mmCIF file of C-alpha atoms and ligand atoms in Angstrom:
data_model
loop_
_atom_site.group_PDB
_atom_site.id
_atom_site.type_symbol
_atom_site.label_atom_id
_atom_site.label_comp_id
_atom_site.label_asym_id
_atom_site.label_seq_id
_atom_site.Cartn_x
_atom_site.Cartn_y
_atom_site.Cartn_z
ATOM 1 C CA MET A 1 16.336 -15.486 22.179
ATOM 2 C CA LYS A 2 13.451 -13.421 23.259
ATOM 3 C CA VAL A 3 11.104 -12.944 20.357
ATOM 4 C CA THR A 4 8.579 -9.843 20.314
ATOM 5 C CA LEU A 5 5.785 -9.411 17.685
ATOM 6 C CA ALA A 6 4.817 -5.594 17.404
ATOM 7 C CA ASP A 7 1.281 -4.381 17.703
ATOM 8 C CA TYR A 8 -0.575 -4.270 14.653
ATOM 9 C CA SER A 9 1.536 -6.135 12.682
ATOM 10 C CA GLY A 10 -0.115 -8.095 9.762
ATOM 11 C CA PHE A 11 -3.157 -7.682 7.641
ATOM 12 C CA CYS A 12 -4.946 -4.589 8.359
ATOM 13 C CA PHE A 13 -8.438 -3.883 7.369
ATOM 14 C CA GLY A 14 -8.439 -2.879 3.719
ATOM 15 C CA VAL A 15 -6.347 -5.746 2.718
ATOM 16 C CA THR A 16 -8.668 -8.618 4.946
ATOM 17 C CA LYS A 17 -11.382 -7.106 3.317
ATOM 18 C CA ALA A 18 -9.865 -7.546 -0.098
ATOM 19 C CA ILE A 19 -8.997 -10.954 0.488
ATOM 20 C CA ASN A 20 -12.401 -11.787 1.725
ATOM 21 C CA THR A 21 -14.052 -10.133 -1.090
ATOM 22 C CA ALA A 22 -11.824 -11.412 -3.878
ATOM 23 C CA PHE A 23 -12.049 -15.710 -2.847
ATOM 24 C CA ASP A 24 -15.737 -15.307 -1.824
ATOM 25 C CA GLU A 25 -16.694 -13.618 -5.437
ATOM 26 C CA ILE A 26 -14.663 -16.472 -7.201
ATOM 27 C CA ASN A 27 -16.235 -18.871 -5.408
ATOM 28 C CA ARG A 28 -19.487 -17.438 -6.467
ATOM 29 C CA ASN A 29 -18.583 -17.071 -10.023
ATOM 30 C CA ARG A 30 -16.881 -20.152 -11.200
ATOM 31 C CA ASP A 31 -18.624 -20.691 -14.334
ATOM 32 C CA LYS A 32 -16.349 -17.572 -15.760
ATOM 33 C CA ALA A 33 -12.817 -17.129 -16.068
ATOM 34 C CA ASN A 34 -11.587 -15.293 -12.952
ATOM 35 C CA TYR A 35 -8.684 -12.466 -13.541
ATOM 36 C CA SER A 36 -6.812 -10.054 -11.353
ATOM 37 C CA LEU A 37 -6.203 -6.414 -12.807
ATOM 38 C CA GLY A 38 -2.316 -6.710 -11.194
ATOM 39 C CA PRO A 39 -1.616 -8.373 -7.846
ATOM 40 C CA LEU A 40 -4.366 -8.391 -5.412
ATOM 41 C CA ILE A 41 -2.302 -7.505 -2.272
ATOM 42 C CA HIS A 42 1.274 -6.981 -2.292
ATOM 43 C CA ASN A 43 1.900 -10.183 -1.093
ATOM 44 C CA PRO A 44 3.915 -13.329 -2.790
ATOM 45 C CA GLN A 45 1.981 -16.306 -0.800
ATOM 46 C CA VAL A 46 -1.824 -14.428 -0.991
ATOM 47 C CA VAL A 47 -0.955 -13.689 -5.333
ATOM 48 C CA LYS A 48 0.290 -17.987 -5.407
ATOM 49 C CA SER A 49 -3.305 -18.740 -3.390
ATOM 50 C CA LEU A 50 -5.102 -16.842 -5.561
ATOM 51 C CA GLU A 51 -3.554 -18.490 -8.781
ATOM 52 C CA ASP A 52 -4.044 -21.538 -7.259
ATOM 53 C CA GLU A 53 -7.797 -20.552 -7.407
ATOM 54 C CA GLY A 54 -6.967 -20.601 -11.058
ATOM 55 C CA VAL A 55 -7.211 -16.655 -10.975
ATOM 56 C CA ARG A 56 -4.491 -15.149 -13.850
ATOM 57 C CA ILE A 57 -2.370 -11.785 -13.216
ATOM 58 C CA ILE A 58 -3.146 -9.764 -16.214
ATOM 59 C CA GLU A 59 -1.535 -5.995 -16.504
ATOM 60 C CA ASP A 60 -4.405 -4.821 -19.375
ATOM 61 C CA LEU A 61 -7.857 -5.101 -19.870
ATOM 62 C CA ASN A 62 -7.604 -5.533 -23.823
ATOM 63 C CA ASP A 63 -6.158 -8.625 -22.798
ATOM 64 C CA ILE A 64 -9.029 -10.756 -21.690
ATOM 65 C CA LYS A 65 -13.015 -10.261 -23.595
ATOM 66 C CA GLU A 66 -14.706 -11.993 -21.105
ATOM 67 C CA GLY A 67 -15.201 -13.032 -17.209
ATOM 68 C CA ASN A 68 -14.605 -11.864 -13.707
ATOM 69 C CA VAL A 69 -11.962 -8.696 -12.932
ATOM 70 C CA ILE A 70 -10.835 -8.331 -9.925
ATOM 71 C CA ILE A 71 -9.581 -4.557 -9.259
ATOM 72 C CA ARG A 72 -6.641 -4.654 -6.589
ATOM 73 C CA SER A 73 -6.895 -3.255 -3.214
ATOM 74 C CA HIS A 74 -5.146 -0.056 -4.254
ATOM 75 C CA GLY A 75 -7.472 0.974 -6.508
ATOM 76 C CA VAL A 76 -7.155 2.189 -10.417
ATOM 77 C CA PRO A 77 -7.686 4.537 -12.406
ATOM 78 C CA GLU A 78 -11.412 6.162 -13.400
ATOM 79 C CA GLU A 79 -10.885 4.463 -17.050
ATOM 80 C CA ILE A 80 -10.697 1.572 -15.878
ATOM 81 C CA TYR A 81 -14.487 0.868 -14.850
ATOM 82 C CA ARG A 82 -15.050 2.749 -18.232
ATOM 83 C CA ILE A 83 -13.392 0.132 -20.184
ATOM 84 C CA ALA A 84 -14.907 -2.887 -17.829
ATOM 85 C CA GLU A 85 -17.616 -1.872 -18.609
ATOM 86 C CA GLU A 86 -17.674 -1.445 -22.149
ATOM 87 C CA LYS A 87 -16.346 -4.606 -22.438
ATOM 88 C CA GLN A 88 -19.142 -6.112 -20.057
ATOM 89 C CA LEU A 89 -16.781 -7.664 -17.652
ATOM 90 C CA ASN A 90 -17.656 -8.406 -14.057
ATOM 91 C CA VAL A 91 -15.784 -5.936 -11.953
ATOM 92 C CA ILE A 92 -15.003 -7.626 -8.268
ATOM 93 C CA ASP A 93 -13.855 -4.395 -6.770
ATOM 94 C CA THR A 94 -11.407 -4.629 -3.674
ATOM 95 C CA THR A 95 -10.610 -1.345 -4.071
ATOM 96 C CA CYS A 96 -9.660 -0.356 -0.018
ATOM 97 C CA PRO A 97 -12.347 2.493 1.286
ATOM 98 C CA PHE A 98 -9.559 4.901 2.568
ATOM 99 C CA VAL A 99 -8.008 4.922 -0.859
ATOM 100 C CA ARG A 100 -11.442 5.516 -2.509
ATOM 101 C CA ARG A 101 -11.794 8.184 -0.139
ATOM 102 C CA ILE A 102 -8.915 9.796 -1.874
ATOM 103 C CA GLN A 103 -9.872 8.968 -5.142
ATOM 104 C CA LYS A 104 -13.296 10.789 -4.703
ATOM 105 C CA ILE A 105 -11.504 13.562 -3.043
ATOM 106 C CA VAL A 106 -8.971 14.262 -5.869
ATOM 107 C CA LYS A 107 -12.295 14.342 -8.831
ATOM 108 C CA GLU A 108 -14.481 16.594 -6.323
ATOM 109 C CA TYR A 109 -10.994 18.990 -6.554
ATOM 110 C CA CYS A 110 -10.095 18.693 -10.143
ATOM 111 C CA ASP A 111 -13.616 19.289 -11.236
ATOM 112 C CA LYS A 112 -13.323 22.690 -8.950
ATOM 113 C CA ASP A 113 -10.274 24.138 -10.660
ATOM 114 C CA PHE A 114 -7.614 23.354 -8.366
ATOM 115 C CA GLN A 115 -4.141 22.215 -9.079
ATOM 116 C CA ILE A 116 -3.779 18.469 -7.283
ATOM 117 C CA ALA A 117 -0.911 17.583 -5.653
ATOM 118 C CA ILE A 118 -0.284 13.565 -4.646
ATOM 119 C CA ILE A 119 2.462 13.317 -1.862
ATOM 120 C CA GLY A 120 3.851 9.500 -2.886
ATOM 121 C CA ASN A 121 5.702 7.383 -4.910
ATOM 122 C CA PRO A 122 4.681 7.853 -8.584
ATOM 123 C CA HIS A 123 5.358 4.161 -8.944
ATOM 124 C CA HIS A 124 3.398 3.040 -6.889
ATOM 125 C CA PRO A 125 -0.097 1.153 -8.338
ATOM 126 C CA GLU A 126 -2.024 3.373 -5.328
ATOM 127 C CA VAL A 127 -0.789 6.910 -6.910
ATOM 128 C CA ILE A 128 -1.278 5.803 -10.298
ATOM 129 C CA GLY A 129 -4.866 4.885 -9.976
ATOM 130 C CA ILE A 130 -5.482 8.214 -7.661
ATOM 131 C CA ASN A 131 -3.881 10.604 -10.398
ATOM 132 C CA GLY A 132 -6.436 8.797 -12.920
ATOM 133 C CA TRP A 133 -9.388 10.166 -10.555
ATOM 134 C CA CYS A 134 -8.026 13.493 -11.949
ATOM 135 C CA TYR A 135 -7.425 13.261 -15.462
ATOM 136 C CA ASN A 136 -4.025 12.272 -15.251
ATOM 137 C CA ARG A 137 -3.267 15.944 -14.351
ATOM 138 C CA ALA A 138 -1.758 15.668 -10.837
ATOM 139 C CA VAL A 139 1.758 16.901 -9.611
ATOM 140 C CA ILE A 140 3.377 14.253 -7.718
ATOM 141 C CA ILE A 141 5.428 15.145 -4.907
ATOM 142 C CA GLN A 142 7.977 12.228 -3.727
ATOM 143 C CA GLU A 143 10.982 15.054 -2.639
ATOM 144 C CA PRO A 144 11.382 18.446 -1.896
ATOM 145 C CA GLY A 145 12.797 18.757 -5.606
ATOM 146 C CA ASP A 146 9.377 18.115 -7.090
ATOM 147 C CA ILE A 147 7.390 20.973 -5.216
ATOM 148 C CA GLU A 148 9.146 23.063 -7.659
ATOM 149 C CA ARG A 149 6.180 21.681 -10.676
ATOM 150 C CA ILE A 150 3.089 23.309 -8.606
ATOM 151 C CA ASN A 151 2.016 26.272 -10.053
ATOM 152 C CA LYS A 152 2.159 28.946 -7.145
ATOM 153 C CA ASP A 153 -0.604 31.066 -8.652
ATOM 154 C CA GLN A 154 -3.266 27.683 -8.628
ATOM 155 C CA LYS A 155 -5.071 26.746 -5.647
ATOM 156 C CA LEU A 156 -3.917 23.432 -4.678
ATOM 157 C CA CYS A 157 -5.366 20.584 -3.008
ATOM 158 C CA VAL A 158 -3.208 18.120 -1.375
ATOM 159 C CA VAL A 159 -3.664 14.171 -0.903
ATOM 160 C CA VAL A 160 -1.107 11.481 0.974
ATOM 161 C CA GLN A 161 -0.530 8.069 -0.072
ATOM 162 C CA THR A 162 -1.983 6.017 2.463
ATOM 163 C CA THR A 163 1.485 3.988 3.157
ATOM 164 C CA MET A 164 3.537 7.523 3.380
ATOM 165 C CA SER A 165 5.740 7.989 5.896
ATOM 166 C CA LEU A 166 4.398 10.918 8.465
ATOM 167 C CA THR A 167 7.787 12.623 8.926
ATOM 168 C CA LYS A 168 8.227 12.826 5.250
ATOM 169 C CA TYR A 169 4.485 14.107 4.952
ATOM 170 C CA ARG A 170 5.261 16.879 7.379
ATOM 171 C CA GLU A 171 8.421 18.020 5.402
ATOM 172 C CA LEU A 172 6.490 18.078 2.333
ATOM 173 C CA ILE A 173 3.353 19.937 3.939
ATOM 174 C CA GLU A 174 5.779 22.636 5.433
ATOM 175 C CA LEU A 175 7.194 22.881 2.136
ATOM 176 C CA LEU A 176 4.015 23.407 -0.113
ATOM 177 C CA LYS A 177 2.345 25.508 2.529
ATOM 178 C CA ASP A 178 5.154 28.195 1.439
ATOM 179 C CA LYS A 179 4.388 28.015 -1.898
ATOM 180 C CA VAL A 180 0.916 28.740 -2.483
ATOM 181 C CA LYS A 181 -1.524 31.544 -1.470
ATOM 182 C CA GLU A 182 -4.248 29.103 -1.034
ATOM 183 C CA ILE A 183 -4.107 24.814 0.149
ATOM 184 C CA GLU A 184 -6.999 22.427 0.753
ATOM 185 C CA ILE A 185 -4.246 19.914 2.746
ATOM 186 C CA PHE A 186 -6.096 15.987 3.158
ATOM 187 C CA ASP A 187 -4.167 14.254 5.466
ATOM 188 C CA THR A 188 -5.109 10.561 3.937
ATOM 189 C CA ILE A 189 -2.432 8.879 5.375
ATOM 190 C CA CYS A 190 -3.914 5.510 6.630
ATOM 191 C CA HIS A 191 -4.507 5.310 9.906
ATOM 192 C CA ALA A 192 -3.439 1.317 10.229
ATOM 193 C CA THR A 193 -0.074 2.566 8.521
ATOM 194 C CA LYS A 194 0.091 5.009 11.400
ATOM 195 C CA GLN A 195 -0.189 2.822 14.284
ATOM 196 C CA ARG A 196 1.970 0.042 12.722
ATOM 197 C CA GLN A 197 4.856 2.187 12.623
ATOM 198 C CA ASP A 198 4.703 4.144 15.930
ATOM 199 C CA ALA A 199 4.480 0.688 16.873
ATOM 200 C CA ALA A 200 7.753 -0.988 14.844
ATOM 201 C CA LYS A 201 9.547 2.360 15.828
ATOM 202 C CA LYS A 202 9.092 1.649 19.800
ATOM 203 C CA LEU A 203 9.597 -2.210 19.578
ATOM 204 C CA ALA A 204 12.735 -1.392 17.443
ATOM 205 C CA GLY A 205 14.355 0.391 20.423
ATOM 206 C CA GLU A 206 13.696 -2.061 22.889
ATOM 207 C CA VAL A 207 15.604 -4.897 21.248
ATOM 208 C CA ASP A 208 18.734 -5.998 19.684
ATOM 209 C CA ALA A 209 18.028 -6.855 16.160
ATOM 210 C CA MET A 210 14.286 -6.496 13.886
ATOM 211 C CA ILE A 211 12.883 -8.562 11.774
ATOM 212 C CA VAL A 212 10.353 -6.964 9.065
ATOM 213 C CA ILE A 213 8.275 -9.397 6.907
ATOM 214 C CA GLY A 214 6.348 -7.968 3.631
ATOM 215 C CA GLY A 215 6.927 -8.630 0.249
ATOM 216 C CA SER A 216 9.638 -6.382 -1.393
ATOM 217 C CA ASN A 217 6.943 -5.138 -3.434
ATOM 218 C CA SER A 218 5.180 -3.605 -0.488
ATOM 219 C CA SER A 219 5.465 0.321 0.182
ATOM 220 C CA ASN A 220 4.401 -0.099 3.368
ATOM 221 C CA THR A 221 6.814 -2.658 4.416
ATOM 222 C CA GLN A 222 9.060 -0.584 2.726
ATOM 223 C CA LYS A 223 8.434 2.054 5.108
ATOM 224 C CA LEU A 224 8.667 -0.154 8.185
ATOM 225 C CA VAL A 225 12.046 -1.491 6.976
ATOM 226 C CA ALA A 226 13.207 2.252 7.110
ATOM 227 C CA ILE A 227 11.524 3.025 10.034
ATOM 228 C CA CYS A 228 13.376 0.592 11.984
ATOM 229 C CA LYS A 229 16.422 0.815 10.693
ATOM 230 C CA GLU A 230 16.446 4.512 11.630
ATOM 231 C CA VAL A 231 16.990 2.794 15.165
ATOM 232 C CA LYS A 232 18.883 -0.425 14.334
ATOM 233 C CA PRO A 233 20.746 0.384 11.251
ATOM 234 C CA GLU A 234 22.801 -2.618 11.369
ATOM 235 C CA SER A 235 20.687 -4.968 13.034
ATOM 236 C CA THR A 236 17.211 -4.896 10.805
ATOM 237 C CA PHE A 237 16.315 -7.805 8.402
ATOM 238 C CA HIS A 238 14.103 -7.836 6.107
ATOM 239 C CA VAL A 239 12.262 -11.335 4.775
ATOM 240 C CA GLU A 240 9.653 -12.362 2.801
ATOM 241 C CA GLY A 241 9.709 -15.805 4.706
ATOM 242 C CA VAL A 242 10.787 -18.048 6.745
ATOM 243 C CA GLU A 243 13.381 -19.156 4.019
ATOM 244 C CA GLU A 244 14.879 -15.980 3.934
ATOM 245 C CA LEU A 245 15.807 -15.808 7.609
ATOM 246 C CA ASP A 246 20.032 -15.549 8.101
ATOM 247 C CA ILE A 247 20.151 -17.997 10.674
ATOM 248 C CA GLU A 248 23.698 -17.174 11.651
ATOM 249 C CA ALA A 249 23.385 -13.911 11.714
ATOM 250 C CA LEU A 250 20.670 -13.893 14.073
ATOM 251 C CA ARG A 251 22.079 -15.987 16.833
ATOM 252 C CA SER A 252 23.950 -13.641 18.228
ATOM 253 C CA TYR A 253 20.845 -11.538 19.463
ATOM 254 C CA GLU A 254 19.284 -12.139 22.278
ATOM 255 C CA ARG A 255 16.150 -9.809 21.786
ATOM 256 C CA VAL A 256 14.431 -9.872 18.704
ATOM 257 C CA GLY A 257 11.551 -7.987 17.583
ATOM 258 C CA VAL A 258 9.307 -8.959 14.975
ATOM 259 C CA THR A 259 6.897 -6.612 12.082
ATOM 260 C CA ALA A 260 4.738 -6.936 9.302
ATOM 261 C CA GLY A 261 3.254 -5.150 6.623
ATOM 262 C CA ALA A 262 -0.182 -4.988 6.026
ATOM 263 C CA SER A 263 -0.426 -7.388 3.141
ATOM 264 C CA THR A 264 1.196 -10.208 5.739
ATOM 265 C CA PRO A 265 -0.649 -13.421 6.479
ATOM 266 C CA ILE A 266 -0.335 -14.414 10.131
ATOM 267 C CA TRP A 267 0.760 -17.766 9.109
ATOM 268 C CA VAL A 268 3.906 -16.370 7.225
ATOM 269 C CA ILE A 269 4.377 -14.361 10.519
ATOM 270 C CA ASN A 270 4.097 -17.256 13.173
ATOM 271 C CA GLU A 271 6.270 -19.763 10.710
ATOM 272 C CA ILE A 272 9.141 -17.102 11.364
ATOM 273 C CA ILE A 273 8.310 -16.578 14.771
ATOM 274 C CA GLU A 274 8.349 -20.162 15.266
ATOM 275 C CA ALA A 275 11.819 -20.491 13.627
ATOM 276 C CA LEU A 276 13.599 -17.460 15.197
ATOM 277 C CA LYS A 277 12.305 -19.433 18.448
ATOM 278 C CA ASN A 278 14.395 -22.411 17.934
ATOM 279 C CA ILE A 279 17.452 -20.731 17.103
ATOM 280 C CA ASN A 280 19.061 -21.627 20.322
HETATM 281 S S1 LIG B 1 -2.944 -0.369 4.996
HETATM 282 FE FE1 LIG B 1 -4.562 1.203 5.130
HETATM 283 S S2 LIG B 1 -5.230 1.720 2.945
HETATM 284 FE FE2 LIG B 1 -3.715 0.311 2.515
HETATM 285 S S3 LIG B 1 -5.053 -1.079 2.511
HETATM 286 FE FE3 LIG B 1 -4.788 -1.206 5.040
HETATM 287 S S4 LIG B 1 -6.152 -0.349 5.303
HETATM 288 FE FE4 LIG B 1 -6.423 0.193 3.326
#
């Protein structure tokens, strides 16, 4: 079996920064309890290593009275910083700078009386966090039908979840342009996401089967699965780790491509590549 790893697989700049910051700060602050508000990134192996370092995941700041709290790479609503300050918690902020930029845009334009539209998944923490920087007033647009909720008489500012698929984004932007008279569009899809999606699509066209590695709650991993399935509907496999590889199903393929979401550690990718090479 010939195994090829797609370009731009594994940790992106934002995730690397978040992990380094979190581990450095934990090591410097061992005298206090360490908490993470939600999982740091969407990867079970990384979350487990943080837990092994004594970091407890909490869902609500009201569950703690003191200590260090890690803000996840996906960012959080503005209100969380206010609550943390009131409680005198030490904030370890690992929000990705690309997400921080979106938060600043929506705050600025909301204050200038623009209606805010976020193209993305309303249940994703990044989108929930961004909405929290414009008083939770944004219209979240995931499907064309959501555009009905836009007020056509108000100026509109549009931002996009960093991991949104380009095709979907372009489709929704065209519909939004027809809906309102004045529109400011910020293409905030992360460059790392674009590169990764293009490389995965290209590789999927050159192999017999694709393996996509990443957490099942990871948005960019799910997008990679969808993109690879467009090219290889019957032979795209999503796994979180080596133990999920379906060896029997893979045995019949000669050329296998591998890609991985932005929060997948390199050692998980290497383990899977080794296992694939050992199949025949
Ligand atoms: S995918 Fe992009 S936006 Fe998301 S954490 Fe990585 S660098 Fe930041």
